[in-house]
PDB file of N, CA and C in Angstrom:
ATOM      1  N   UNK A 122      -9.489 -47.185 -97.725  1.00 52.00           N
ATOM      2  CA  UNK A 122      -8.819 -46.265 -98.619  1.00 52.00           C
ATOM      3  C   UNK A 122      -8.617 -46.931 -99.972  1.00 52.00           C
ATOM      4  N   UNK A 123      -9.035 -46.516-101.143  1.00 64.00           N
ATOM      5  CA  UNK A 123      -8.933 -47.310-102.610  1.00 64.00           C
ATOM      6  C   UNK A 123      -7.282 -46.475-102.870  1.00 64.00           C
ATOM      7  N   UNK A 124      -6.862 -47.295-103.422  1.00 68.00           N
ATOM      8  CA  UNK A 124      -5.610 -46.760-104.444  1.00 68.00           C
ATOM      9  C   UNK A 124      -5.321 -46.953-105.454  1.00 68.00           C
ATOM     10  N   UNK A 125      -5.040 -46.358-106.404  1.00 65.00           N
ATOM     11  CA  UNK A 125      -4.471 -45.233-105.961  1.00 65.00           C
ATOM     12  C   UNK A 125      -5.173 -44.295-105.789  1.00 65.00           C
ATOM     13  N   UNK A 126      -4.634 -43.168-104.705  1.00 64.00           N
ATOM     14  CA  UNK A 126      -5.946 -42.363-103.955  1.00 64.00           C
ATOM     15  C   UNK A 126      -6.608 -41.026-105.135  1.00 64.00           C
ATOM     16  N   UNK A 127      -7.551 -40.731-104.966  1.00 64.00           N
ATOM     17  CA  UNK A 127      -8.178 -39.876-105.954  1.00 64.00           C
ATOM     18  C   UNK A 127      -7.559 -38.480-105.529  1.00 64.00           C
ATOM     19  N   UNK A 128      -7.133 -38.081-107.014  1.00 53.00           N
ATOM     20  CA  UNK A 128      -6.091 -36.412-106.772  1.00 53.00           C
ATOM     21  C   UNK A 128      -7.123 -35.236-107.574  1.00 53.00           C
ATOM     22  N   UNK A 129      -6.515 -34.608-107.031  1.00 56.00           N
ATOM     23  CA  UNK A 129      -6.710 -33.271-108.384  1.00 56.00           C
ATOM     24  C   UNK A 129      -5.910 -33.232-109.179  1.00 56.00           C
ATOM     25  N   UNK A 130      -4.991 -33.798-109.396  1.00 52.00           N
ATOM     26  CA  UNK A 130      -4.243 -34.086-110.663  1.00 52.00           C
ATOM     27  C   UNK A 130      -3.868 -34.882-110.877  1.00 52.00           C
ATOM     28  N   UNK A 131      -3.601 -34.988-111.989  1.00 66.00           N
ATOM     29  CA  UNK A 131      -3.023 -36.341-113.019  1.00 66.00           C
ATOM     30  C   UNK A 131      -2.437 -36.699-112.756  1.00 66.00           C
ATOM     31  N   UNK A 132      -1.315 -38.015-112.886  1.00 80.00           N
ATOM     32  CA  UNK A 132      -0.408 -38.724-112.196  1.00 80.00           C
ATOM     33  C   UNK A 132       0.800 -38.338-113.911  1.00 80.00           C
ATOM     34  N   UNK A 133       1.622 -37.666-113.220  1.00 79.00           N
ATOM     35  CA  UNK A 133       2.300 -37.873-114.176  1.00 79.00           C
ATOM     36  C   UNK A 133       3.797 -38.895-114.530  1.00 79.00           C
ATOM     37  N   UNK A 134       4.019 -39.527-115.760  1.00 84.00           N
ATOM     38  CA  UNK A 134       4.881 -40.413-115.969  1.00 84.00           C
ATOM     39  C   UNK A 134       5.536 -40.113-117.144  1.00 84.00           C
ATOM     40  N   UNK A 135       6.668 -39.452-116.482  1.00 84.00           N
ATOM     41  CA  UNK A 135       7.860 -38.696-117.605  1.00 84.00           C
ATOM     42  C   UNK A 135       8.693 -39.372-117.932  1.00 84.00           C
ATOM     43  N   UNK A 136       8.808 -40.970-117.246  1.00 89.00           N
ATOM     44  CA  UNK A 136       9.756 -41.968-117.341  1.00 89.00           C
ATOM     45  C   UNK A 136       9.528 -43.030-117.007  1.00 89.00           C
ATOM     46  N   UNK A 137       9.887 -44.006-117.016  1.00 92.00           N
ATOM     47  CA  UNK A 137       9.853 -45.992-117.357  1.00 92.00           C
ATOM     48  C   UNK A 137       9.711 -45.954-115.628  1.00 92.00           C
ATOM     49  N   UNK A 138      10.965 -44.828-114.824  1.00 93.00           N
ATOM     50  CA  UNK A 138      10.784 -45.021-113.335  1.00 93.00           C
ATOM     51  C   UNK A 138       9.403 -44.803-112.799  1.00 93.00           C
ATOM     52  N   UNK A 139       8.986 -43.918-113.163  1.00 91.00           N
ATOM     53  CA  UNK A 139       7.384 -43.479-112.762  1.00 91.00           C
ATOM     54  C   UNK A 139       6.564 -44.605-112.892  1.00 91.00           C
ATOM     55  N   UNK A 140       6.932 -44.757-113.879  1.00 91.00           N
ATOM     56  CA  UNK A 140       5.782 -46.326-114.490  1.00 91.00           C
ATOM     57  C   UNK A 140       5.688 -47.125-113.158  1.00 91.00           C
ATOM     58  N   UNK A 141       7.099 -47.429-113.326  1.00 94.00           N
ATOM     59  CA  UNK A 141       7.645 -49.197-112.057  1.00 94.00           C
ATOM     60  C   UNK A 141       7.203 -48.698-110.897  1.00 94.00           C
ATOM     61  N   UNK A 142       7.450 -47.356-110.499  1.00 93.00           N
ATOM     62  CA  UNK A 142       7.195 -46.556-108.998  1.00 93.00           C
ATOM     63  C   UNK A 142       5.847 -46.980-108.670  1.00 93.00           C
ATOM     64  N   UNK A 143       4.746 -46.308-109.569  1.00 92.00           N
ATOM     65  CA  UNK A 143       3.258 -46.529-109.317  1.00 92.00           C
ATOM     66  C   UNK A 143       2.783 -47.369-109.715  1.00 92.00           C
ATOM     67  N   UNK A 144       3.220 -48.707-110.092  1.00 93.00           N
ATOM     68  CA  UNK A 144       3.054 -50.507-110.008  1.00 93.00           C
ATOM     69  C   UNK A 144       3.313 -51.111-108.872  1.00 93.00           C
ATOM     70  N   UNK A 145       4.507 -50.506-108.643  1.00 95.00           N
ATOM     71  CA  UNK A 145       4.839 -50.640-107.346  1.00 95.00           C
ATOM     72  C   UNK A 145       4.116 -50.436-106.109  1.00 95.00           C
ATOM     73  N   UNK A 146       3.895 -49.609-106.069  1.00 94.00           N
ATOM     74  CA  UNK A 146       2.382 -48.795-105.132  1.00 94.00           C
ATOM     75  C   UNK A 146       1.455 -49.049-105.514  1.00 94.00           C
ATOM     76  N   UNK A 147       0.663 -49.893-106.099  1.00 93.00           N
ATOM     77  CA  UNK A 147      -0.148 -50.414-106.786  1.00 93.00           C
ATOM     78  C   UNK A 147      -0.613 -51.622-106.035  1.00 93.00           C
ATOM     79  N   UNK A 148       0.466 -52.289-105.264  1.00 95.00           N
ATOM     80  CA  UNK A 148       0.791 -54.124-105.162  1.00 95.00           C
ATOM     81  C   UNK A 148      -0.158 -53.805-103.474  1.00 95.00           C
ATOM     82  N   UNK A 149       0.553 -52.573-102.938  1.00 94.00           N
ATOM     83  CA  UNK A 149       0.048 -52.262-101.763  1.00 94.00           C
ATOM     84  C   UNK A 149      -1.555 -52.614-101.528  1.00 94.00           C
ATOM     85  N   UNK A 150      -1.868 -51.922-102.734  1.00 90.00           N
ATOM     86  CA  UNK A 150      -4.000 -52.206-102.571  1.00 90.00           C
ATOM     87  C   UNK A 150      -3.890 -53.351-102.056  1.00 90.00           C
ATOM     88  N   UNK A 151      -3.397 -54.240-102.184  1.00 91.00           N
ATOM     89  CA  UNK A 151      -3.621 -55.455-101.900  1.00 91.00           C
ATOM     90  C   UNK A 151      -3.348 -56.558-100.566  1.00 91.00           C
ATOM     91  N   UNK A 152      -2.926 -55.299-100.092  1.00 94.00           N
ATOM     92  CA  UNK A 152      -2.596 -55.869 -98.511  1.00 94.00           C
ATOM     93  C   UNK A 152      -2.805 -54.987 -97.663  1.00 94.00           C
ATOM     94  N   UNK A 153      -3.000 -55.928 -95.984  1.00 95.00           N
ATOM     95  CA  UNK A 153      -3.777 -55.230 -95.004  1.00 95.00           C
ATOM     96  C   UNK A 153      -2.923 -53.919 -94.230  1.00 95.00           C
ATOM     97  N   UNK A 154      -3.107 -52.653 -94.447  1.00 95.00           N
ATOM     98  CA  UNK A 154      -2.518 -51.773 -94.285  1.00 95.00           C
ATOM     99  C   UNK A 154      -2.860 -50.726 -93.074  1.00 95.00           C
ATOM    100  N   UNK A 155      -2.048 -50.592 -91.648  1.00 96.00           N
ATOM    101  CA  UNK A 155      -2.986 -49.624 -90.650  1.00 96.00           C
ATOM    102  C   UNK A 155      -2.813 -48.191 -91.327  1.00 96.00           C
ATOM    103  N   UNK A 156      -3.418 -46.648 -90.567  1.00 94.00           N
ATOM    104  CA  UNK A 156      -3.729 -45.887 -90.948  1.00 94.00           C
ATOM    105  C   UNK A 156      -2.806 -45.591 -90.966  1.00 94.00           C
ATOM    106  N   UNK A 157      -1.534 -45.789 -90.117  1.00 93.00           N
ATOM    107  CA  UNK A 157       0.069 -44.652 -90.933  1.00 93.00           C
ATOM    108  C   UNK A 157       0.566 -45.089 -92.257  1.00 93.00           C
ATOM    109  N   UNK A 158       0.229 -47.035 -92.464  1.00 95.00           N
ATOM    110  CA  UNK A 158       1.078 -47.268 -93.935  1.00 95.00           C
ATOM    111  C   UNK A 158       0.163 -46.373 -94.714  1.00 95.00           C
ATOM    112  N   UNK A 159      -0.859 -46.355 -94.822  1.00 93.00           N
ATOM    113  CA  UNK A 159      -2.054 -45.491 -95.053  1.00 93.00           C
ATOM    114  C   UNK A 159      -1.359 -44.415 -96.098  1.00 93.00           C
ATOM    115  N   UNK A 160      -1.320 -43.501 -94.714  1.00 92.00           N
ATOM    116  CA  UNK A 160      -0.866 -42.434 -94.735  1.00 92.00           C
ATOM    117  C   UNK A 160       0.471 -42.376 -95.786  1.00 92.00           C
ATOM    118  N   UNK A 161       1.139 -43.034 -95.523  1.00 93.00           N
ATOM    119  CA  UNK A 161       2.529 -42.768 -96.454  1.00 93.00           C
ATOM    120  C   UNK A 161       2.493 -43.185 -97.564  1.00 93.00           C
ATOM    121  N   UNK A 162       1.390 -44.043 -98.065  1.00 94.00           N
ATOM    122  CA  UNK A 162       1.452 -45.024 -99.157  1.00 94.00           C
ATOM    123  C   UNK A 162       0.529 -43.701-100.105  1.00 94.00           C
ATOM    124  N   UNK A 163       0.036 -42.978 -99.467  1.00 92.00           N
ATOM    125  CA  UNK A 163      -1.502 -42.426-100.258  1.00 92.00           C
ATOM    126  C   UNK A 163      -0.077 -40.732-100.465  1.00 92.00           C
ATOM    127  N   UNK A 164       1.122 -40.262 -99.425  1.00 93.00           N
ATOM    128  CA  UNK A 164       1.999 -39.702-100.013  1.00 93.00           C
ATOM    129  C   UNK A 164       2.802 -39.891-101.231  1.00 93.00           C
ATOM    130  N   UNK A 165       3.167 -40.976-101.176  1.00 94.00           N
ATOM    131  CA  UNK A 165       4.117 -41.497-101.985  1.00 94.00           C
ATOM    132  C   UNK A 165       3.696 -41.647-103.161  1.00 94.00           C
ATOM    133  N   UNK A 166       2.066 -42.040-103.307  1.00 93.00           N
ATOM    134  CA  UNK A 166       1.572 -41.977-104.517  1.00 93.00           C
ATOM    135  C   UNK A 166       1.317 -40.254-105.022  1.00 93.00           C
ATOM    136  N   UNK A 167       1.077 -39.653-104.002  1.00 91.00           N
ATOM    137  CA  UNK A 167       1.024 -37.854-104.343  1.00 91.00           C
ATOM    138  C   UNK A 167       2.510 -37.249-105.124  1.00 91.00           C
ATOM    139  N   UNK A 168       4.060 -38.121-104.630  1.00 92.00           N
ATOM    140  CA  UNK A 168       4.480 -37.813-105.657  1.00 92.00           C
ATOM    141  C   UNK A 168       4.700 -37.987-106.959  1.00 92.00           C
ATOM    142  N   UNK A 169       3.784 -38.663-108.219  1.00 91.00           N
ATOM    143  CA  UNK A 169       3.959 -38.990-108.932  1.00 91.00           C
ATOM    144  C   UNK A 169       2.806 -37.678-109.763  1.00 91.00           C
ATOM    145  N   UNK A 170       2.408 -36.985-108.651  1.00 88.00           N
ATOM    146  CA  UNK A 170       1.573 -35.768-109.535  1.00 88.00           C
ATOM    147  C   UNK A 170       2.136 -35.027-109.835  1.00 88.00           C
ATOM    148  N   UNK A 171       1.100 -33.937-110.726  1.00 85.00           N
ATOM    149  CA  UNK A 171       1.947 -33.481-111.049  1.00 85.00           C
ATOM    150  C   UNK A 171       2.481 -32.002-110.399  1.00 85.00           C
ATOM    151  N   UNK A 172       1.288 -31.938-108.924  1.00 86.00           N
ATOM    152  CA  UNK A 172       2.071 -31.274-107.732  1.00 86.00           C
ATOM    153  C   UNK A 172       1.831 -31.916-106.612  1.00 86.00           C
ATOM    154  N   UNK A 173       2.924 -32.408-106.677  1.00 89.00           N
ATOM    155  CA  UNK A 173       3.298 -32.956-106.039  1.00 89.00           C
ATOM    156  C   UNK A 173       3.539 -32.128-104.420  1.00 89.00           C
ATOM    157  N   UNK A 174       4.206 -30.924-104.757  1.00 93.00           N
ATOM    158  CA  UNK A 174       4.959 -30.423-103.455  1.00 93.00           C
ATOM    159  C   UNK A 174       3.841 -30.176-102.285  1.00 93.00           C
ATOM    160  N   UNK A 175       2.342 -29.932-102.525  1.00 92.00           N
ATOM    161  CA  UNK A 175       1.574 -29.803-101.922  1.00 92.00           C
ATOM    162  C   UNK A 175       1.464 -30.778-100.625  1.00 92.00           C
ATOM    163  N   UNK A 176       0.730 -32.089-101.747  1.00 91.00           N
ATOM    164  CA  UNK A 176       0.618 -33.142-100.503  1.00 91.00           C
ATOM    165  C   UNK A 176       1.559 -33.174 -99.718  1.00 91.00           C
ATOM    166  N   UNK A 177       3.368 -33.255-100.135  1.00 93.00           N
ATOM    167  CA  UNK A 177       3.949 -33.494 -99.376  1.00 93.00           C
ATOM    168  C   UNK A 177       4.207 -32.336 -97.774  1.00 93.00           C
ATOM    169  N   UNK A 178       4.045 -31.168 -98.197  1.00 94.00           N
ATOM    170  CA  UNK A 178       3.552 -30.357 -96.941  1.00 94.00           C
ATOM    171  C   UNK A 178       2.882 -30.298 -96.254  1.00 94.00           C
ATOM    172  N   UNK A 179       1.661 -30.830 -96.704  1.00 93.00           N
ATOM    173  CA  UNK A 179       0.626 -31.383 -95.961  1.00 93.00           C
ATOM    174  C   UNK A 179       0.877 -33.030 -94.931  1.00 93.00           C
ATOM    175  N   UNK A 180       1.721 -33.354 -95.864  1.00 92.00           N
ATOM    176  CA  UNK A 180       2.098 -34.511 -94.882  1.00 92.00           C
ATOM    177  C   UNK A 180       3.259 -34.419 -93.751  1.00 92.00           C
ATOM    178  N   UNK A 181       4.345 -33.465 -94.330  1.00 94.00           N
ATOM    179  CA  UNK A 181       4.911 -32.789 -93.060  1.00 94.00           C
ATOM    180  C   UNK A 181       4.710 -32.182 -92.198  1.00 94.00           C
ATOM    181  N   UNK A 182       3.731 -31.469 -92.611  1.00 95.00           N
ATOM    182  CA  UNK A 182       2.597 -30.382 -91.452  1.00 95.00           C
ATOM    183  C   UNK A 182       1.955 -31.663 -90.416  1.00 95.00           C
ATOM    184  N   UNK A 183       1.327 -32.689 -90.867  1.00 92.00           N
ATOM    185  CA  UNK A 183       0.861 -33.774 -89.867  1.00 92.00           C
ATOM    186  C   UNK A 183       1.727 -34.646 -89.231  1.00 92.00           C
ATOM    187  N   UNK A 184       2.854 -35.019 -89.463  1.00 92.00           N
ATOM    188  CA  UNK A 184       3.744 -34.778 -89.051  1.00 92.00           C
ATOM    189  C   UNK A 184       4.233 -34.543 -87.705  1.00 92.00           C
ATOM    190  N   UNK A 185       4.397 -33.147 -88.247  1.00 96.00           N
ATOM    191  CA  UNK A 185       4.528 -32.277 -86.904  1.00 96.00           C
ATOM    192  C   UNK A 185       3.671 -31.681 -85.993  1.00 96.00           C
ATOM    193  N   UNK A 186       2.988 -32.355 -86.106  1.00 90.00           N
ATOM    194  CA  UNK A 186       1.636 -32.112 -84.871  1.00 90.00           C
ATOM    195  C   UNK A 186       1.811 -33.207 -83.987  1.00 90.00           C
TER     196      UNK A 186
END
């Protein structure tokens, strides 16, 4: 999985927090990660789009299966 993961939208950064957030998530590429950190790391970066609410339903929907 490359990260940060490829979106249909832009990553947006309305603030200094956004910035540090997705640096932060950034550090991750760099270490050995199974398919759930995966999974949450490739969410977490979905909220910094700029829809966000999508992925995250999609990740609650899997989830709950």
């Amino acid at each position: 999985m490359k990260f940060p993961p490829k979106s249909k939208t832009k990553y947006i950064f309305d603030n200094a927090q956004d910035k540090r957030i997705f640096q932060k998530l950034m550090k991750f590429s760099k270490k050995k990660l199974n398919r759930e950190q995966k999974d949450l790391i490739k969410m977490m970066f979905s909220q910094l789009e700029d829809d966000w609410r999508t992925p995250l339903e999609k990740f609650i929907d899997k989830l709950l299966k």
